[in-house]
Every structure is written in C-alpha cells, then in structure tokens.
Short mmCIF file of C-alpha atoms and ligand atoms in Angstrom, two decimals:
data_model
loop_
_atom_site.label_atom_id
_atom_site.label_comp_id
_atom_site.label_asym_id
_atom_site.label_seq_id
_atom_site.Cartn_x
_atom_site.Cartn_y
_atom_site.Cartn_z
CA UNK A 1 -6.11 22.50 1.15
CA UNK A 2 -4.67 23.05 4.37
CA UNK A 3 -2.90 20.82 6.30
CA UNK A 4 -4.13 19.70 9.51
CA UNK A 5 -2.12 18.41 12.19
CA UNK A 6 -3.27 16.13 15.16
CA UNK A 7 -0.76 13.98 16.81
CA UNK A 8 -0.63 9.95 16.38
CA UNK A 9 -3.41 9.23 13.96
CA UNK A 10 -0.35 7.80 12.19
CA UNK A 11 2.61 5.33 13.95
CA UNK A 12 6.03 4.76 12.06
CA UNK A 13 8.94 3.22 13.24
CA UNK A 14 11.70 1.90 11.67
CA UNK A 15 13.89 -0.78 12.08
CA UNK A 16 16.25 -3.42 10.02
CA UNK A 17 15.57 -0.80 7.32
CA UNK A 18 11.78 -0.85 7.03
CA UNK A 19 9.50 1.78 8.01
CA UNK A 20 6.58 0.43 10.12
CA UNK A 21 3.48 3.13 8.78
CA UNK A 22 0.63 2.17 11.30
CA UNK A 23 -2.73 3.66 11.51
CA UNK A 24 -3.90 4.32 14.95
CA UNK A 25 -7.46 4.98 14.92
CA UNK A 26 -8.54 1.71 16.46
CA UNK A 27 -11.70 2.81 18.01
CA UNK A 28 -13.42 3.59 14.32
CA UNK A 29 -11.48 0.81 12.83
CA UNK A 30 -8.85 2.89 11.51
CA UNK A 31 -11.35 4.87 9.33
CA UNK A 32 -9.20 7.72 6.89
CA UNK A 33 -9.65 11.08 7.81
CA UNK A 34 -8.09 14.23 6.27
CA UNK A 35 -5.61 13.92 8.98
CA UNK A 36 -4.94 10.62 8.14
CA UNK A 37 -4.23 10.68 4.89
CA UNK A 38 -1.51 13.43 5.22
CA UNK A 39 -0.09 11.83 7.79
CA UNK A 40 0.57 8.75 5.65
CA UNK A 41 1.66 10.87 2.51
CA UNK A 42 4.22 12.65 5.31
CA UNK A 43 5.27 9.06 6.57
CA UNK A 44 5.96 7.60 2.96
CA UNK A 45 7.88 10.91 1.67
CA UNK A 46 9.93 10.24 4.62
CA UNK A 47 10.23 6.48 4.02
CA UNK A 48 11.69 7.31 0.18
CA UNK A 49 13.84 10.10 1.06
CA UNK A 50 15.57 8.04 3.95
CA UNK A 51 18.47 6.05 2.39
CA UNK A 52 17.83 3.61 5.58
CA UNK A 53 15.03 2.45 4.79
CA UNK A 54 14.32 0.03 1.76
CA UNK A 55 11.08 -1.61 2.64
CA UNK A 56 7.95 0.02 4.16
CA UNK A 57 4.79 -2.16 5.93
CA UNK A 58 1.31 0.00 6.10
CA UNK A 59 -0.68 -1.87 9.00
CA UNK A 60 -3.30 -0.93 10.99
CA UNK A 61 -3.54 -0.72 14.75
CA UNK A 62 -6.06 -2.91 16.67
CA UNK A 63 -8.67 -5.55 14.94
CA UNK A 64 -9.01 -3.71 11.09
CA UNK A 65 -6.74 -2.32 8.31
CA UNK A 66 -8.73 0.35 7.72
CA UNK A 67 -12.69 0.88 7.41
CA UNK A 68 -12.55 3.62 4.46
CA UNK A 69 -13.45 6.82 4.78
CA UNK A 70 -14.64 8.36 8.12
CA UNK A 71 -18.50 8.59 7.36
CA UNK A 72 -18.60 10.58 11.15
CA UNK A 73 -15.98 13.59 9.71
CA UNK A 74 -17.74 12.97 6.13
CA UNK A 75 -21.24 13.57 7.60
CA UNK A 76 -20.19 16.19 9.42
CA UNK A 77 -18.64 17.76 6.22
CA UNK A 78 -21.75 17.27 4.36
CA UNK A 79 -23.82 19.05 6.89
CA UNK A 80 -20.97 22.37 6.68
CA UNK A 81 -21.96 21.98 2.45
CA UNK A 82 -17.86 22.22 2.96
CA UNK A 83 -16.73 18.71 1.15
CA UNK A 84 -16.03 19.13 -2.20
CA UNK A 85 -15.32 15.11 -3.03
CA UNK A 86 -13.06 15.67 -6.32
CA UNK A 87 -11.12 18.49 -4.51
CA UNK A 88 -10.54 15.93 -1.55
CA UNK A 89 -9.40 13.02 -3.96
CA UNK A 90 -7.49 15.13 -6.30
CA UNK A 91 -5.57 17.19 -3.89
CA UNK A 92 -5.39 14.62 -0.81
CA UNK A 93 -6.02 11.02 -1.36
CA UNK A 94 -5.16 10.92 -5.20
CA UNK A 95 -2.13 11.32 -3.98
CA UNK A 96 -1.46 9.02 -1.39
CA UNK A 97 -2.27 6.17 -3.87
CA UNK A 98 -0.04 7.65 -6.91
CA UNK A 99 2.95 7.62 -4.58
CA UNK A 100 2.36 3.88 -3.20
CA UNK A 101 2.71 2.95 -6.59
CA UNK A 102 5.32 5.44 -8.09
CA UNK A 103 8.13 5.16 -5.17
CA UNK A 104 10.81 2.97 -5.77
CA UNK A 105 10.65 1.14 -2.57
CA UNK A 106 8.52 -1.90 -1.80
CA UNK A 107 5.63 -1.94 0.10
CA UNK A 108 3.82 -4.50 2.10
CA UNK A 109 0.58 -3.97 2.89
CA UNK A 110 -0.29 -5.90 6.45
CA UNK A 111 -4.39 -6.69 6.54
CA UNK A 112 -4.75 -7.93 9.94
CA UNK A 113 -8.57 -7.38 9.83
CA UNK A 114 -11.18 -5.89 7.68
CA UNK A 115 -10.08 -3.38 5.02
CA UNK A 116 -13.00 -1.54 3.55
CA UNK A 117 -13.75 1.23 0.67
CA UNK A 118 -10.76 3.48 0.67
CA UNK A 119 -9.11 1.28 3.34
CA UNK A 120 -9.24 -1.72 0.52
CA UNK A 121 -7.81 0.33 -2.05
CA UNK A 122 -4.94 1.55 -0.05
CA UNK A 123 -4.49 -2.27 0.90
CA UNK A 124 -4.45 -3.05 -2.92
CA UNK A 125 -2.14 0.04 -4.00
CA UNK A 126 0.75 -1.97 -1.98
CA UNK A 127 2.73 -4.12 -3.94
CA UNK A 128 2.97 -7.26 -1.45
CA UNK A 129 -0.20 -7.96 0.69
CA UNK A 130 -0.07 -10.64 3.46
CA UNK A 131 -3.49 -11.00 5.22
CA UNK A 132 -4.20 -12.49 8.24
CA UNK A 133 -6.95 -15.27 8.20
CA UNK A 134 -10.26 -14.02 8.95
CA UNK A 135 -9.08 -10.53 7.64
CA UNK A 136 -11.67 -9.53 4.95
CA UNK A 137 -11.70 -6.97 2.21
CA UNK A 138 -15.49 -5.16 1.54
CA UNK A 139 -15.10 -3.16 -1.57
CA UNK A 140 -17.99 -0.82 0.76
CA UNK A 141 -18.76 1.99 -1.27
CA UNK A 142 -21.55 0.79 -3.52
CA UNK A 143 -23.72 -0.05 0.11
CA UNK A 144 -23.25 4.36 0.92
CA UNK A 145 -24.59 4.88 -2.87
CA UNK A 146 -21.05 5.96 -3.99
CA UNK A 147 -18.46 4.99 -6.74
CA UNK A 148 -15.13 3.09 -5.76
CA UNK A 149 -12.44 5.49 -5.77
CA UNK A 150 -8.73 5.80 -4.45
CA UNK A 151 -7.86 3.68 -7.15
CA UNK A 152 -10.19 1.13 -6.89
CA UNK A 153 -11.54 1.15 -10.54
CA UNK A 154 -7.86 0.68 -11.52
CA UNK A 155 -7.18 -1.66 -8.84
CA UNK A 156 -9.84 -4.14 -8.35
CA UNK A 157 -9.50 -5.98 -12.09
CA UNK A 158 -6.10 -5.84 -11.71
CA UNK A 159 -5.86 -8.34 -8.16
CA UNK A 160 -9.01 -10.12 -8.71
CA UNK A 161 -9.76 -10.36 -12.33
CA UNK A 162 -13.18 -8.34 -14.38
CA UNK A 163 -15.62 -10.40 -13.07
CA UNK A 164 -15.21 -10.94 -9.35
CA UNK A 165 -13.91 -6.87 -9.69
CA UNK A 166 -17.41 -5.92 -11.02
CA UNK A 167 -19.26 -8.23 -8.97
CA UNK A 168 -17.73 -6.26 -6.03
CA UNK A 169 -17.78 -2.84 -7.12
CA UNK A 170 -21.74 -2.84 -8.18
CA UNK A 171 -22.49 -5.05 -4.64
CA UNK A 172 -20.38 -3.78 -2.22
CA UNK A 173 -19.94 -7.17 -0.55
CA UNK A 174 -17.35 -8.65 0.72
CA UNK A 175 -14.84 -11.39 -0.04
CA UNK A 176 -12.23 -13.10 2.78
CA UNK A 177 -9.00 -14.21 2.93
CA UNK A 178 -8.60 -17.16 1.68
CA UNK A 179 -11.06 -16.34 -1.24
CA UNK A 180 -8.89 -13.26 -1.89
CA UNK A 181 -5.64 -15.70 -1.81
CA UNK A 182 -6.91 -17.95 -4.28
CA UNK A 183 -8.43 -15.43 -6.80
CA UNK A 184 -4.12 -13.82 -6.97
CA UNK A 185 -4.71 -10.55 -5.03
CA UNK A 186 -3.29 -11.38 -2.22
CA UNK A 187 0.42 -13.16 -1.69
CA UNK A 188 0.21 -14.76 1.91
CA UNK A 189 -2.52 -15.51 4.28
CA UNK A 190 -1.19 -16.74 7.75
CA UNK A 191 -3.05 -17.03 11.07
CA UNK A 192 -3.38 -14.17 12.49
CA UNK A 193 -0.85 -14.35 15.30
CA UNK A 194 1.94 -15.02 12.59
CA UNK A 195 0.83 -11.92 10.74
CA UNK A 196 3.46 -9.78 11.76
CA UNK A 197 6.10 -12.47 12.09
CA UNK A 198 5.65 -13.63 8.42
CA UNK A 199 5.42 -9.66 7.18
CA UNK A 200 8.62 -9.20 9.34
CA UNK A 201 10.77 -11.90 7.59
CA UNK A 202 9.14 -10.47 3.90
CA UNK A 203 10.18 -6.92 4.72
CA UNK A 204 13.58 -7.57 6.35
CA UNK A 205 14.48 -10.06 3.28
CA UNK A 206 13.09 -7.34 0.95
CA UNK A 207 15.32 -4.56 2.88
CA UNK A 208 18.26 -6.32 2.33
CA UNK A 209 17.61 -6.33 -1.62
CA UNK A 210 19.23 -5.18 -4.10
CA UNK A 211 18.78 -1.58 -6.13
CA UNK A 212 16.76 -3.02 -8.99
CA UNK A 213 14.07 -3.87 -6.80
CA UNK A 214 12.47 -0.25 -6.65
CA UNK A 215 13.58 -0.33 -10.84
CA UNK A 216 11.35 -3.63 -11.02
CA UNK A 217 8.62 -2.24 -9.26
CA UNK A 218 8.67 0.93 -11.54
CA UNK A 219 8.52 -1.45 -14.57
CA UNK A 220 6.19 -4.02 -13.76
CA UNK A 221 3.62 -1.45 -13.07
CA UNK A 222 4.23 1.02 -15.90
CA UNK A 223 4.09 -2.48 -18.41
CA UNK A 224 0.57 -2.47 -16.43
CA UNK A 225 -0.65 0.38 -18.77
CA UNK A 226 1.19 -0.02 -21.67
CA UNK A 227 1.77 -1.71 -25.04
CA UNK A 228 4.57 -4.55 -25.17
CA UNK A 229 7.13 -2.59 -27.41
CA UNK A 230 6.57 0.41 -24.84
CA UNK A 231 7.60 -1.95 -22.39
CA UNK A 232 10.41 -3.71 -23.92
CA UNK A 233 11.74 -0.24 -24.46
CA UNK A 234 11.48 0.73 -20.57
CA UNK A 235 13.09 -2.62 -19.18
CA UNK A 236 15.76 -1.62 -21.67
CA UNK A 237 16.11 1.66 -20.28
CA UNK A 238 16.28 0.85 -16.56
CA UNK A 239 18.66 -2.37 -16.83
CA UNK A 240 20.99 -0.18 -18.35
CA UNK A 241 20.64 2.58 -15.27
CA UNK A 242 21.02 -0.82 -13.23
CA UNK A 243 23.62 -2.45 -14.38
CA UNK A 244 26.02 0.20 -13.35
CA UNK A 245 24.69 -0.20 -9.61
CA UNK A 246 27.08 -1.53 -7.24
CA UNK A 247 24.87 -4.55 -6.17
CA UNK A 248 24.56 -5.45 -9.97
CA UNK A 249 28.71 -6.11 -9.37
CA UNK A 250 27.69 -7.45 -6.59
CA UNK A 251 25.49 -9.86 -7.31
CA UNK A 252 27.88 -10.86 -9.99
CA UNK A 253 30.94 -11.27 -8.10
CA UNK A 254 28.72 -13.50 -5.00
CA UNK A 255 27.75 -15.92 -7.89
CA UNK A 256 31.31 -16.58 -8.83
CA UNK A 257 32.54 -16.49 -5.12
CA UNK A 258 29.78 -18.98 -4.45
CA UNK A 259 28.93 -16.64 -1.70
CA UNK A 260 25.64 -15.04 -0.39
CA UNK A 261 25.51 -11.28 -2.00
CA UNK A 262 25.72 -8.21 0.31
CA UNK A 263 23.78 -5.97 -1.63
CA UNK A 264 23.07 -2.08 -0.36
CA UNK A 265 20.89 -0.69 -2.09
CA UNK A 266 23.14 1.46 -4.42
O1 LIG W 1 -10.04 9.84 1.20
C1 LIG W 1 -11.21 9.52 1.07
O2 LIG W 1 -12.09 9.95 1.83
C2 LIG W 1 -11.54 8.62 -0.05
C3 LIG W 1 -12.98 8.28 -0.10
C4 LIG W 1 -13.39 7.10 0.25
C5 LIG W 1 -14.80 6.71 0.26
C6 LIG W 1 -14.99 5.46 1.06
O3 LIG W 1 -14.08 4.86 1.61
S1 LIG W 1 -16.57 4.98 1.11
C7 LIG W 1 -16.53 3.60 2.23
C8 LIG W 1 -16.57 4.07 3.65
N1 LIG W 1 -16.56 2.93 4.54
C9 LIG W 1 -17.64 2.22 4.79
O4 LIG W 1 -18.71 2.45 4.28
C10 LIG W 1 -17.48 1.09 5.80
C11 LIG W 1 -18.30 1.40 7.03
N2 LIG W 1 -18.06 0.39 8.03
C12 LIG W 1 -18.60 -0.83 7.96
O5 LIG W 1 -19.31 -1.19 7.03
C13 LIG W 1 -18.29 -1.74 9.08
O6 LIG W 1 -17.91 -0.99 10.20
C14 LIG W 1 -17.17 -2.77 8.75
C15 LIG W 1 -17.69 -3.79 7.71
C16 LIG W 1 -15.92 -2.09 8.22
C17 LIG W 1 -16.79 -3.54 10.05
O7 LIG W 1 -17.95 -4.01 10.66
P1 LIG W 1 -17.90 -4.47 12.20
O8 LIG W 1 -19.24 -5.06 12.51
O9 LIG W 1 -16.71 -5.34 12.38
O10 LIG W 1 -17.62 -3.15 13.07
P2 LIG W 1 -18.68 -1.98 13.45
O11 LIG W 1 -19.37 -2.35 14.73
O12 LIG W 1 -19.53 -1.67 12.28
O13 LIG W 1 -17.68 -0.73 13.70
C18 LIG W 1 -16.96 -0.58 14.92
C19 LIG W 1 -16.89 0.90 15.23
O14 LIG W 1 -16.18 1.56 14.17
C20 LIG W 1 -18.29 1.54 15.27
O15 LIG W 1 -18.24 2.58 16.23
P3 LIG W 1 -18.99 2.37 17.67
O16 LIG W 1 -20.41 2.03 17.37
O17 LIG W 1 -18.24 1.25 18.33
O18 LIG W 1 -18.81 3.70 18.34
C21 LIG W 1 -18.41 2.15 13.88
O19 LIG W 1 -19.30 3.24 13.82
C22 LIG W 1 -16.98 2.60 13.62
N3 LIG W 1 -16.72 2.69 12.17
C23 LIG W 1 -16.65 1.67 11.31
N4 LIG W 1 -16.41 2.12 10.09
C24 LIG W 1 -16.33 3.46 10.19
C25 LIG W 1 -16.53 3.83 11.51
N5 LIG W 1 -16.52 5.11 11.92
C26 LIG W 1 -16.28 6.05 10.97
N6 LIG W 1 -16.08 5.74 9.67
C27 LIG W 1 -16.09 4.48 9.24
N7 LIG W 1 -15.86 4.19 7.94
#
C-alpha cells in the first residue's frame, strides 16, 4: 500500500532518553487514519533503532487518546468501494500493534482521555498504561456493527479478564478509569493534571534501566502464548544473552559497593 505523507498527524520528541510519540489530531479526537498509523510505525522504528532512547510514551494531543478509526476517511473509503479491511489491518495496522509488543523497549501508554476501538487497543498493546481520571476506554466497535480488531481479541482477556472482555466486545460500552484500575489493566490512574508528571518519572526511571528490561518484556509476553516448559526454556535462553551485558556487572558490582547502579543499557 502506498505510503502517504502529511505533516504532524504524529508529534515525537525525545528527551532523558524517551521518545514522546503524540497523536495530533485533536479536533476528531485523535481518530487513526492511514496517515496515522504510518506515522506511528515510522516514529517507533525510529524509537528502537536510536540507542538514546530506552523508553517510549504514546499520548494523545488535546482531551482523548485516540477515538479509533476515522469513520469520516472510512466512509469516504467505503463510498470509493476502495477499502479492503483485511488488506488495511494486515499490511498497515497489524503491524503497528506486532511491533508495540515485539520491540525491546518499554512502552507507556499515556490515556489522558477517552481511548476507543482501535485507539483502545493501541492503548492496551503498551506495556505500562497510566490513565488519567475521568479517561475512559469504549471497546466501540460492536456499536458500528464491526468485530474488535488491532489486537483487541488478544488483548481485552488478557487486561481485564474473559468476562468483563466479552461483556465489552459484544456491547461496545464503556468502562472508566478507576474501574479499569481495579479490574488489573491499567497500572496508575492519577488526576489528570499529574498525568504527564507521574508518566514522566515512570519513563525517565524506566530509561535509566538496565538491558534486561527489553529481554523481560520479550519473555513475559512470549510466556503469554506458550506452555510452561516453552517458557522455562526461553528465560533460560535470554538470561544467558543477559548475563554477559555490562549492566548485569553492573548491577552486581553496585550491590557490593552498596552504591546506586549506573546501568546503560548495554
Ligand atoms: O486501523 C484501523 O482502521 C483499524 C480499525 C479500527 C476499527 C475501529 O476503530 S472501529 C471504532 C471506531 N471508533 C468509534 O466508533 C468511536 C466513534 N466516536 C465516539 O463514539 C465518540 O466520539 C467518543 C465516545 C469517542 C467520544 O465522545 P464525545 O461525546 O466525547 O465526543 P464527540 O462529540 O462524539 O466527538 C468530537 C468530535 O470528534 C466530533 O466532531 P465534530 O462534531 O466536533 O466536528 C466527532 O465527529 C469527532 N470524532 C469522534 N470520533 C471520531 C471522530 N471523527 C472521526 N472518526 C472518529 N472515530
């Protein structure tokens, strides 16, 4: 599919070694277009080649995370007879979720308002979410007669349990915050003028870890999906790759100094 190209749909800066990814379609609540999506794909194969950077935050300019899929540029699509949904998730969204969850660098999703449909999933693909209070999650696609998708049938069960996953998937409806902090699927929830404080100290403490984070991420998730010998196996595998990393004799040598470690990522 070609790749489109219109400027600023998609913020990043980076500082303290995270990479800020914003969406900046405030006036449509931050809805995902084609654009959109590469954009963030770009932004996030940036964020992993770029040795400076060892946390990334996906937020979401203005008063929502994201409101799913732009049903203006969809409807417009449909009209053309042009849209071709399994192309579109296979080749351009599909994507975007696989390498949330595949890079070995944290990432903090930042829900500062509603996140709906594809906008919840891409919320849920992080691996950290802090959400501000009154933010809300509405798992939206059942209410436009469609399935979830952009992960969302392997995502929902997995932060909120079977039955409140179902219960959203065949309603559509909505759950907040707090709800969303109790049931585990979120980790903070903080008023919202704190929001990007609290993500702040998360991501700069996270950025200053050491090598085996991205290594911890890549085996918690892939123990997600498989048997407990298969995973046994894998943390085998990776401590060994880790414990030749220079903050492993790091680590080791601050706990004997009685020091704080200094750890850089390598
Ligand atoms: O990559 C992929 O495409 C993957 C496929 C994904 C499929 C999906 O994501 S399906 C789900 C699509 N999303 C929705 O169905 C949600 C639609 N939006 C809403 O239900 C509501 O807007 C919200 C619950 C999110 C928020 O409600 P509220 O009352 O706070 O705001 P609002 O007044 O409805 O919206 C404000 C503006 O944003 C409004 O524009 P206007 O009238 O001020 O000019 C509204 O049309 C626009 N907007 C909101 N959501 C979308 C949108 N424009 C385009 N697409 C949207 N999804």
């Amino acid at each position: 599919m070609p790749k489109p190209t219109t400027e600023e749909s998609v913020l990043v800066k980076k500082e303290n070694g995270v990479a800020w990814i914003t969406i900046n379609r405030p006036e449509v609540l931050n809805a995902l277009n084609t654009d959109v999506i590469w954009k963030l794909r770009d932004a996030l194969d940036d964020a992993e080649r770029d040795p400076q950077v060892r946390c990334v935050v996906i937020g979401g300019e203005g008063r929502a995370f994201s409101a799913g899929a732009d049903l203006q540029s969809l409807k417009k699509r449909q009209r053309q007879a042009e849209i071709s949904f399994m192309e579109h998730l296979k080749e351009e969204t599909n994507p975007l979720i696989s390498k949330m969850r595949n890079m070995d660098k944290p990432i903090i999703s930042m829900i500062n308002g509603v996140a709906a449909g594809a906008g919840m999933s891409l919320a849920l693909a992080a691996d950290l979410k802090v959400m501000a209070e009154g933010a809300r999650f509405v798992e939206a696609f059942a209410k436009i007669g469609l399935i979830p998708d952009a992960g969302a049938t392997f995502l929902l069960a997995r932060s909120f349990g079977i039955s409140k996953a179902m219960e959203l998937a065949l309603t559509g409806d909505g759950i907040d915050a707090e709800e969303a902090k109790r049931l585990g699927a979120v980790n903070k929830v903080v008023p919202p003028d704190q929001l990007e404080k609290e993500t702040r100290i998360l991501a700069e403490r996270l950025a200053k870890g050491p090598k085996g984070i991205g290594l911890a991420k890549r085996a918690m998730n892939k123990a997600l999906v498989s048997d407990l010998d298969t995973a046994l196996d894998y943390e085998a595998h990776l401590q060994e790759i880790v414990a030749s990393s220079e903050d492993f004799k790091e680590g080791v040598s601050a706990f004997n100094d009685k020091r704080p470690a200094r750890f850089q990522g390598k």
